[in-house]
GROMACS .gro file of C-alpha atoms in nm:
model
  222
    1MET     CA    1  19.554  20.223  11.139
    2GLY     CA    2  19.565  20.540  11.349
    3SER     CA    3  19.676  20.866  11.189
    4GLU     CA    4  20.063  20.917  11.202
    5THR     CA    5  20.149  21.223  11.388
    6ASN     CA    6  20.484  21.387  11.504
    7HIS     CA    7  20.510  21.404  11.887
    8ILE     CA    8  20.763  21.568  12.092
    9ASP     CA    9  20.877  21.438  12.433
   10SER     CA   10  21.116  21.660  12.620
   11ALA     CA   11  21.307  21.599  12.956
   12ALA     CA   12  21.577  21.840  13.073
   13ASP     CA   13  21.794  21.933  12.778
   14GLU     CA   14  21.689  21.619  12.543
   15ILE     CA   15  21.414  21.628  12.283
   16VAL     CA   16  21.315  21.306  12.113
   17VAL     CA   17  21.100  21.332  11.809
   18SER     CA   18  20.927  21.027  11.650
   19GLY     CA   19  20.637  20.946  11.421
   20TRP     CA   20  20.368  20.731  11.576
   21SER     CA   21  19.996  20.685  11.569
   22GLU     CA   22  19.770  20.859  11.813
   23ARG     CA   23  19.655  20.534  11.920
   24PHE     CA   24  20.024  20.433  12.037
   25ALA     CA   25  20.040  20.768  12.208
   26ARG     CA   26  19.739  20.704  12.418
   27ALA     CA   27  19.833  20.337  12.472
   28PHE     CA   28  20.186  20.461  12.606
   29ASP     CA   29  20.025  20.707  12.840
   30ASP     CA   30  19.807  20.441  12.987
   31LEU     CA   31  20.092  20.203  13.023
   32ILE     CA   32  20.291  20.467  13.216
   33GLY     CA   33  20.011  20.491  13.448
   34ASP     CA   34  20.054  20.110  13.521
   35GLU     CA   35  20.442  20.129  13.515
   36GLY     CA   36  20.511  20.455  13.694
   37THR     CA   37  20.783  20.713  13.612
   38ARG     CA   38  21.040  20.676  13.902
   39PHE     CA   39  21.378  20.495  13.911
   40VAL     CA   40  21.314  20.183  14.124
   41ASN     CA   41  21.566  19.923  14.212
   42ASP     CA   42  21.374  19.675  14.426
   43PRO     CA   43  21.582  19.346  14.499
   44SER     CA   44  21.233  19.149  14.459
   45ASP     CA   45  21.184  19.288  14.112
   46ARG     CA   46  21.327  19.015  13.880
   47GLY     CA   47  21.379  19.266  13.612
   48GLY     CA   48  21.641  19.469  13.802
   49ALA     CA   49  21.659  19.849  13.808
   50THR     CA   50  21.350  19.996  13.642
   51LYS     CA   51  21.230  20.340  13.522
   52PHE     CA   52  20.919  20.416  13.309
   53GLY     CA   53  20.862  20.030  13.342
   54TRP     CA   54  21.182  19.977  13.131
   55SER     CA   55  21.389  19.712  13.314
   56LEU     CA   56  21.782  19.680  13.320
   57ARG     CA   57  21.734  19.326  13.192
   58THR     CA   58  21.535  19.448  12.885
   59LEU     CA   59  21.738  19.762  12.828
   60VAL     CA   60  22.058  19.537  12.816
   61VAL     CA   61  21.904  19.351  12.515
   62GLU     CA   62  21.732  19.623  12.318
   63GLY     CA   63  21.941  19.931  12.401
   64LYS     CA   64  22.236  19.809  12.200
   65ILE     CA   65  22.114  19.970  11.884
   66ASP     CA   66  22.340  20.214  11.716
   67LEU     CA   67  22.107  20.435  11.516
   68ASP     CA   68  22.336  20.722  11.478
   69ALA     CA   69  22.628  20.498  11.368
   70ASP     CA   70  22.867  20.638  11.613
   71GLY     CA   71  23.003  20.328  11.726
   72ARG     CA   72  22.850  20.343  12.070
   73ALA     CA   73  22.526  20.172  12.189
   74ASP     CA   74  22.253  20.438  12.176
   75PHE     CA   75  22.130  20.359  12.532
   76ASP     CA   76  22.483  20.347  12.696
   77LEU     CA   77  22.352  20.684  12.804
   78ASP     CA   78  22.641  20.765  13.048
   79GLY     CA   79  22.902  20.659  12.777
   80ASP     CA   80  23.102  20.424  12.991
   81GLY     CA   81  23.102  20.132  12.757
   82ASP     CA   82  22.814  19.923  12.891
   83ILE     CA   83  22.451  19.927  12.968
   84ASP     CA   84  22.380  19.912  13.344
   85GLY     CA   85  22.167  20.051  13.614
   86ALA     CA   86  22.310  20.396  13.573
   87ASP     CA   87  22.179  20.407  13.219
   88VAL     CA   88  21.840  20.312  13.341
   89ARG     CA   89  21.841  20.597  13.573
   90LEU     CA   90  21.925  20.834  13.295
   91LEU     CA   91  21.633  20.720  13.079
   92THR     CA   92  21.382  20.999  12.975
   93ARG     CA   93  21.014  20.970  12.905
   94GLY     CA   94  21.097  21.026  12.540
   95ASP     CA   95  21.365  20.751  12.551
   96ALA     CA   96  21.109  20.515  12.708
   97LYS     CA   97  20.839  20.597  12.457
   98PHE     CA   98  21.083  20.549  12.151
   99LEU     CA   99  21.182  20.211  12.289
  100TYR     CA  100  20.816  20.089  12.377
  101HIS     CA  101  20.716  20.188  12.021
  102ARG     CA  102  21.009  20.014  11.841
  103CYS     CA  103  21.031  19.713  12.054
  104PHE     CA  104  20.680  19.624  12.145
  105TRP     CA  105  20.400  19.816  11.959
  106LEU     CA  106  20.565  19.775  11.617
  107ARG     CA  107  20.662  19.407  11.662
  108LEU     CA  108  20.308  19.340  11.783
  109GLY     CA  109  20.148  19.508  11.478
  110ALA     CA  110  19.929  19.665  11.734
  111ASP     CA  111  19.788  19.933  11.511
  112ASP     CA  112  19.653  19.663  11.280
  113LEU     CA  113  19.470  19.493  11.557
  114PRO     CA  114  19.119  19.582  11.665
  115ARG     CA  115  19.082  19.810  11.973
  116PRO     CA  116  19.143  19.736  12.242
  117VAL     CA  117  19.313  19.400  12.138
  118GLY     CA  118  19.622  19.576  12.035
  119GLU     CA  119  19.632  19.793  12.363
  120MET     CA  120  19.582  19.489  12.589
  121LEU     CA  121  19.865  19.293  12.403
  122PHE     CA  122  20.091  19.589  12.409
  123ASN     CA  123  20.044  19.630  12.791
  124GLN     CA  124  20.094  19.253  12.866
  125ALA     CA  125  20.390  19.235  12.615
  126VAL     CA  126  20.582  19.501  12.824
  127ASN     CA  127  20.478  19.317  13.134
  128ALA     CA  128  20.528  18.949  13.029
  129GLY     CA  129  20.712  18.934  12.709
  130ILE     CA  130  20.574  18.941  12.349
  131GLY     CA  131  20.535  18.566  12.326
  132ASN     CA  132  20.355  18.532  12.662
  133ALA     CA  133  20.117  18.822  12.561
  134ARG     CA  134  20.015  18.641  12.230
  135ARG     CA  135  19.980  18.316  12.433
  136LEU     CA  136  19.743  18.508  12.669
  137LEU     CA  137  19.525  18.611  12.380
  138GLN     CA  138  19.525  18.258  12.230
  139ARG     CA  139  19.401  18.123  12.562
  140ALA     CA  140  19.132  18.397  12.589
  141LEU     CA  141  19.017  18.320  12.231
  142ASN     CA  142  18.996  17.944  12.318
  143ARG     CA  143  18.799  18.046  12.624
  144CYS     CA  144  18.545  18.235  12.411
  145LEU     CA  145  18.538  17.943  12.160
  146GLU     CA  146  18.433  17.688  12.413
  147ARG     CA  147  18.124  17.876  12.472
  148ALA     CA  148  17.973  17.821  12.137
  149ALA     CA  149  17.885  17.480  11.989
  150SER     CA  150  17.938  17.597  11.620
  151ALA     CA  151  18.281  17.759  11.689
  152PRO     CA  152  18.595  17.663  11.506
  153SER     CA  153  18.857  17.427  11.658
  154GLN     CA  154  19.048  17.541  11.956
  155LEU     CA  155  19.377  17.731  11.898
  156LYS     CA  156  19.710  17.581  11.946
  157VAL     CA  157  19.868  17.815  12.218
  158ASP     CA  158  20.208  17.869  12.065
  159GLY     CA  159  20.260  18.247  12.076
  160ALA     CA  160  20.236  18.289  11.704
  161ILE     CA  161  19.958  18.513  11.576
  162GLY     CA  162  19.903  18.380  11.231
  163PRO     CA  163  19.597  18.316  11.004
  164ALA     CA  164  19.438  18.066  11.255
  165THR     CA  165  19.446  18.313  11.538
  166LEU     CA  166  19.326  18.584  11.329
  167GLN     CA  167  19.037  18.385  11.196
  168ALA     CA  168  18.944  18.275  11.543
  169MET     CA  169  18.942  18.640  11.664
  170ASN     CA  170  18.733  18.748  11.382
  171TRP     CA  171  18.475  18.455  11.450
  172VAL     CA  172  18.467  18.563  11.821
  173LEU     CA  173  18.408  18.937  11.724
  174ARG     CA  174  18.124  18.854  11.492
  175TRP     CA  175  17.948  18.597  11.709
  176GLY     CA  176  17.650  18.789  11.869
  177ALA     CA  177  17.669  18.628  12.217
  178LEU     CA  178  18.057  18.692  12.235
  179GLY     CA  179  18.199  18.997  12.066
  180MET     CA  180  18.454  19.224  12.202
  181PRO     CA  181  18.321  19.232  12.558
  182ALA     CA  182  18.359  18.858  12.597
  183LEU     CA  183  18.707  18.860  12.450
  184THR     CA  184  18.823  19.154  12.671
  185ASP     CA  185  18.675  18.975  12.969
  186ALA     CA  186  18.840  18.639  12.880
  187PHE     CA  187  19.180  18.815  12.835
  188ARG     CA  188  19.155  18.986  13.176
  189VAL     CA  189  19.081  18.638  13.327
  190GLU     CA  190  19.391  18.473  13.156
  191VAL     CA  191  19.607  18.763  13.270
  192ARG     CA  192  19.474  18.716  13.638
  193LEU     CA  193  19.545  18.340  13.619
  194ARG     CA  194  19.888  18.424  13.508
  195TYR     CA  195  19.958  18.666  13.797
  196ARG     CA  196  19.826  18.425  14.057
  197ALA     CA  197  20.041  18.144  13.913
  198ILE     CA  198  20.356  18.360  13.961
  199ALA     CA  199  20.277  18.450  14.322
  200GLU     CA  200  20.210  18.080  14.393
  201ARG     CA  201  20.545  17.976  14.237
  202ASP     CA  202  20.743  18.237  14.400
  203PRO     CA  203  20.613  18.373  14.738
  204SER     CA  204  20.846  18.670  14.719
  205GLN     CA  205  20.626  18.801  14.440
  206LYS     CA  206  20.304  18.790  14.637
  207ARG     CA  207  20.342  19.148  14.779
  208PHE     CA  208  20.302  19.254  14.415
  209LEU     CA  209  19.981  19.053  14.346
  210LYS     CA  210  19.717  19.317  14.462
  211GLY     CA  211  19.873  19.575  14.215
  212TRP     CA  212  19.894  19.320  13.929
  213LEU     CA  213  19.532  19.219  13.965
  214ALA     CA  214  19.440  19.589  13.954
  215ARG     CA  215  19.639  19.610  13.635
  216ALA     CA  216  19.450  19.329  13.498
  217ASP     CA  217  19.111  19.485  13.568
  218ARG     CA  218  19.207  19.804  13.381
  219LEU     CA  219  19.300  19.615  13.059
  220GLY     CA  220  19.073  19.715  12.770
  221ARG     CA  221  18.937  20.024  12.927
  222ILE     CA  222  19.168  20.279  12.752
   0.00000   0.00000   0.00000
């Protein structure tokens, strides 16, 4: 695991202090390079209003926490009793970093996964959901396993990272002809296939495809 460090993110008059690994801090900076920092409310974006890559759809689910026990959802930032686009607009970089750490990085156990597997999973979990990101990893592992006659059995693609998935990953990483470069390449392939499938199913999303594919190509390069 990376060393735990206190980081301070400030925006306007708000300061958020959290403890997280240097590894997460770098992964977050890389993610924001993909997601952007502006408030966007594009009718074609199925997540709704977005800022720092944090969509209204996800904030409604994850922002209802009340860590300060004041009886109000912590991410009802304008205090009007609900979480809506106005609250997305008010998100700070520190808010986004806290949420990504709590809702994605920790749930994935990314610090305990080898580099850059944890980083790739984190990036795609934010983009596609945790279950989909885990399935992408399992498909990538299966793609690697098919290349070796002595490989273990193919994984069940169920989005659960349990002993079988971890054993398969360890096998791929130890196999001389495969290793991390092969797994990273296979993960990128699976991500590209997913993006192309989305664009095929929904032509309104095709205008995002070029950017999505560029994002796939950057995976694992942190």
